[in-house]
Coordinates of C-alpha atoms in Angstrom, one line a residue:
Chain A
X281 CA -0.3 0.1 0.1
X282 CA 3.2 2.2 1.1
X283 CA 4.5 1.2 -2.4
X284 CA 1.0 2.1 -4.2
X285 CA 0.8 5.5 -2.8
X286 CA 4.5 6.5 -3.5
X287 CA 4.1 5.4 -7.2
X288 CA 0.3 7.2 -7.5
X289 CA 2.5 10.8 -6.1
X290 CA 5.4 10.4 -8.6
X291 CA 2.5 9.5 -11.7
X292 CA 0.8 12.9 -10.3
X293 CA 4.0 14.9 -10.2
X294 CA 4.6 14.1 -13.7
X295 CA 1.2 15.0 -14.5
X296 CA 2.0 18.3 -13.4
X297 CA 4.8 18.9 -16.3
X298 CA 2.0 18.1 -18.8
X299 CA 0.5 21.4 -19.0
X300 CA 2.1 24.6 -18.6
X301 CA 1.4 26.8 -15.3
X302 CA -0.2 23.5 -13.4
X303 CA 1.1 24.1 -10.3
X304 CA -0.4 21.6 -8.0
X305 CA -2.6 18.4 -7.9
X306 CA -4.4 17.3 -4.6
X307 CA -7.1 14.8 -4.2
X308 CA -9.4 15.0 -0.9
X309 CA -12.2 13.4 0.3
X310 CA -15.9 15.3 0.7
X311 CA -14.8 16.4 4.4
X312 CA -11.2 18.3 3.4
X313 CA -8.9 15.4 4.3
X314 CA -5.9 15.1 2.3
X315 CA -5.3 11.9 0.9
X316 CA -2.6 12.8 -2.2
X317 CA -1.0 15.9 -3.2
X318 CA 1.9 17.0 -5.6
X319 CA 3.2 20.2 -6.2
X320 CA 5.5 21.7 -9.1
X321 CA 9.0 22.0 -7.6
X322 CA 9.8 25.1 -5.8
X323 CA 5.9 25.9 -5.8
X324 CA 3.7 26.9 -3.1
X325 CA 0.0 28.3 -3.8
X326 CA -2.0 30.8 -1.7
X327 CA -4.7 28.0 -1.1
X328 CA -5.1 25.6 1.9
X329 CA -5.6 22.2 0.5
X330 CA -8.4 21.3 2.7
X331 CA -10.4 24.2 1.9
X332 CA -10.3 23.6 -1.9
X333 CA -12.1 20.3 -0.9
X334 CA -14.9 21.4 1.0
X335 CA -15.1 24.2 -1.4
X336 CA -15.9 22.2 -4.0
X337 CA -18.2 20.0 -1.9
X338 CA -20.4 22.7 -1.1
X339 CA -20.7 24.4 -4.4
X340 CA -21.2 20.8 -6.1
X341 CA -24.0 20.0 -4.0
X342 CA -25.4 23.4 -4.5
X343 CA -24.5 23.0 -8.4
X344 CA -26.5 19.8 -8.3
X345 CA -29.6 21.1 -7.6
X346 CA -29.8 23.1 -10.7
X347 CA -32.0 20.5 -12.3
X348 CA -29.0 19.6 -14.7
X349 CA -28.5 16.1 -12.4
X350 CA -25.2 15.7 -10.9
X351 CA -22.3 18.4 -11.1
X352 CA -19.4 16.6 -12.5
X353 CA -16.6 19.4 -12.4
X354 CA -16.1 23.2 -11.4
X355 CA -13.7 25.6 -12.8
X356 CA -12.8 28.9 -11.0
X357 CA -10.8 31.6 -12.5
X358 CA -8.9 34.6 -10.3
X359 CA -6.6 37.1 -11.0
X360 CA -3.4 35.1 -10.8
X361 CA -4.7 31.5 -10.3
X362 CA -7.5 28.8 -11.4
X363 CA -9.0 26.0 -10.0
X364 CA -10.3 23.1 -11.7
X365 CA -12.4 20.8 -9.7
X366 CA -14.0 17.3 -10.2
X367 CA -15.7 15.2 -8.6
X368 CA -14.5 11.5 -8.5
X369 CA -17.3 9.6 -6.7
X370 CA -16.1 10.3 -2.9
X371 CA -13.1 12.0 -3.8
X372 CA -12.4 15.5 -5.0
X373 CA -9.3 15.9 -7.6
X374 CA -8.2 19.6 -7.4
X375 CA -6.1 21.5 -10.0
X376 CA -4.4 24.5 -9.0
X377 CA -2.7 26.3 -12.0
X378 CA -2.0 29.8 -13.0
X379 CA -5.1 31.7 -14.7
X380 CA -3.2 31.5 -18.2
X381 CA -3.0 28.0 -18.0
X382 CA -5.2 26.3 -20.7
X383 CA -8.5 25.1 -18.9
X384 CA -9.6 23.0 -21.6
X385 CA -6.2 20.8 -21.0
X386 CA -6.6 20.6 -17.6
X387 CA -10.5 19.2 -17.6
X388 CA -9.2 16.9 -20.2
X389 CA -6.8 15.8 -17.4
X390 CA -9.2 15.5 -15.3
X391 CA -10.9 12.9 -16.9
X392 CA -8.1 11.1 -17.7
X393 CA -7.2 10.9 -13.8
X394 CA -10.8 9.8 -13.1
X395 CA -10.0 5.6 -13.2
X396 CA -6.7 6.5 -11.1
X397 CA -8.8 8.4 -8.3
X398 CA -11.4 5.4 -8.6
X399 CA -8.6 2.8 -7.7
X400 CA -8.3 5.2 -4.7
X401 CA -11.9 5.0 -3.7
X402 CA -12.3 1.3 -4.2
X403 CA -9.3 1.2 -2.0
X404 CA -10.5 3.2 0.5
X405 CA -14.3 1.6 0.0
X406 CA -12.4 -2.0 0.7
X407 CA -10.5 -0.9 3.9
X408 CA -13.8 0.3 5.8
X409 CA -16.1 -2.7 4.8
X410 CA -13.3 -4.8 6.4
X411 CA -12.4 -6.9 3.1
X412 CA -8.7 -6.2 3.5
X413 CA -8.7 -6.7 7.4
Chain B
X155 CA -31.0 54.9 -15.2
X156 CA -31.6 51.1 -16.5
X157 CA -34.1 50.0 -19.0
X158 CA -34.9 46.8 -17.9
X159 CA -37.0 45.9 -20.8
X160 CA -34.2 46.8 -23.0
X161 CA -31.8 44.8 -20.8
X162 CA -33.7 41.5 -21.4
X163 CA -33.9 41.6 -25.1
X164 CA -29.8 42.1 -24.9
X165 CA -30.0 38.4 -22.6
X166 CA -32.2 36.7 -25.0
X167 CA -29.9 37.6 -27.8
X168 CA -27.7 34.8 -25.9
X169 CA -30.4 32.3 -25.8
X170 CA -29.6 30.5 -29.1
X171 CA -27.8 27.4 -29.9
X172 CA -28.8 25.5 -26.6
X173 CA -28.3 28.0 -23.9
X174 CA -31.4 27.7 -22.1
X175 CA -31.1 30.7 -19.5
X176 CA -29.6 34.4 -19.3
X177 CA -29.8 35.8 -16.4
X178 CA -28.7 38.5 -14.3
X179 CA -28.7 39.3 -10.8
X180 CA -27.2 41.0 -7.8
X181 CA -24.9 39.0 -5.4
X182 CA -27.4 38.5 -3.1
X183 CA -29.6 36.6 -5.4
X184 CA -32.2 38.4 -6.7
X185 CA -33.1 38.9 -10.0
X186 CA -32.7 42.0 -12.2
X187 CA -33.1 40.5 -16.2
X188 CA -33.7 37.3 -17.2
X189 CA -34.1 35.5 -20.5
X190 CA -35.4 31.7 -19.9
X191 CA -38.1 29.2 -20.1
X192 CA -39.8 30.2 -17.0
X193 CA -39.9 32.7 -14.2
X194 CA -39.2 29.9 -11.6
X195 CA -36.7 28.2 -13.5
X196 CA -34.8 31.7 -13.4
X197 CA -35.5 32.2 -9.7
X198 CA -33.7 28.8 -9.0
X199 CA -30.5 29.3 -11.3
X200 CA -30.0 32.7 -9.9
X201 CA -30.4 31.9 -5.9
X202 CA -27.9 29.0 -6.4
X203 CA -25.8 30.9 -9.1
X204 CA -25.2 33.5 -6.2
X205 CA -24.7 30.8 -3.5
X206 CA -22.1 29.0 -5.9
X207 CA -19.8 32.4 -6.3
X208 CA -20.2 33.9 -2.5
X209 CA -18.7 30.1 -1.9
X210 CA -15.9 30.5 -4.0
X211 CA -15.6 34.2 -3.3
X212 CA -14.0 33.4 0.1
X213 CA -10.8 31.9 -2.0
X214 CA -10.0 35.6 -3.1
X215 CA -7.0 37.6 -1.3
X216 CA -4.6 39.6 -2.5
X217 CA -2.4 37.3 -4.2
X218 CA -5.0 34.9 -5.6
X219 CA -6.6 38.5 -7.1
X220 CA -10.6 38.9 -7.9
X221 CA -12.8 36.2 -9.1
X222 CA -13.8 36.7 -12.6
X223 CA -15.4 33.6 -13.8
X224 CA -17.0 30.3 -12.9
X225 CA -18.1 27.2 -15.1
X226 CA -19.7 24.2 -13.8
X227 CA -20.0 21.1 -16.2
X228 CA -23.2 19.0 -15.1
X229 CA -24.4 15.6 -16.3
X230 CA -26.9 17.2 -18.1
X231 CA -25.8 21.0 -18.7
X232 CA -23.4 23.5 -18.3
X233 CA -23.3 26.8 -16.6
X234 CA -21.0 29.9 -16.9
X235 CA -20.9 32.5 -14.0
X236 CA -19.1 35.9 -13.9
X237 CA -19.1 39.0 -12.7
X238 CA -20.5 42.6 -14.3
X239 CA -19.9 45.9 -12.5
X240 CA -21.2 44.5 -9.1
X241 CA -24.3 42.0 -10.6
X242 CA -23.3 38.4 -11.6
X243 CA -24.4 37.0 -14.9
X244 CA -25.3 33.1 -15.3
X245 CA -25.6 31.3 -18.5
X246 CA -27.1 28.1 -18.2
X247 CA -26.8 25.9 -21.6
X248 CA -27.8 21.8 -22.7
X249 CA -25.1 19.6 -22.6
X250 CA -24.4 19.1 -26.1
X251 CA -23.0 23.5 -25.8
X252 CA -19.1 23.5 -25.6
X253 CA -18.1 25.5 -22.4
X254 CA -15.4 27.5 -24.8
X255 CA -18.7 29.0 -26.9
X256 CA -20.6 29.5 -23.4
X257 CA -17.9 31.5 -22.0
X258 CA -17.7 33.4 -25.2
X259 CA -21.0 34.5 -25.2
X260 CA -20.8 35.5 -21.5
X261 CA -17.8 37.6 -22.0
X262 CA -19.7 39.5 -25.4
X263 CA -22.3 40.1 -22.7
X264 CA -20.1 41.3 -20.1
X265 CA -18.7 43.7 -22.7
X266 CA -22.1 44.5 -23.5
X267 CA -23.6 45.4 -20.1
X268 CA -20.4 46.7 -18.2
X269 CA -20.5 50.2 -19.0
X270 CA -24.1 50.8 -18.4
X271 CA -24.4 48.8 -15.2
X272 CA -21.2 50.7 -13.7
X273 CA -22.9 53.6 -14.0
X274 CA -26.0 52.5 -11.9
X275 CA -23.7 50.8 -9.5
X276 CA -23.1 53.7 -7.5
X277 CA -27.0 53.8 -6.6

């Protein structure tokens, strides 16, 4: 499990090099607990990882009441940064990037990552249901 | 002062090609003008859009900058929310509308409305 966690972090760190301006990738649960995070080298962002997850969980629940069925993703663009966030079942994936980064590419990346976060979600579910104990 | 009927006509111009509703609201969620299939839909969209805008505004710090745009993708539709002067503009579209075109329409409406809305912002 430790090896798998390290492999996932390495995988996420490689992803950060695929899109110019992508600074950080974080996977949290809906309560904001960080499961996995990767930062570009020598980069700090002005966001608290746990707050990002909670913000999205709240907003996504609201968005799912619009009558457009379930919310899948939210892009928020600020003066200097953008957040691209995804609902991946019980987990939330957040990309923090510079505002001029390519939002379309970040959205594609999130779709690609869904199968990876599914693996984490499944492992967590199995642990909670006692299958692995 | 603003001419509400004229604003609705301007918003109506965006409700083509799969855009179901175009709404102008204040940050508290009250409707100013809208072009939508029903009053009820417009009120629901406005209330939720302002809630979501308020949630994401909490991230605004000097180093982050102001929130300018939100784009939401749901299973059966897409939404673009942006700031025009002190008001919020919300476009709701079917799922087959690309986010890029929704964003472009939102930006075009913003450019058109920012000057007249800025003039009444002080009242």
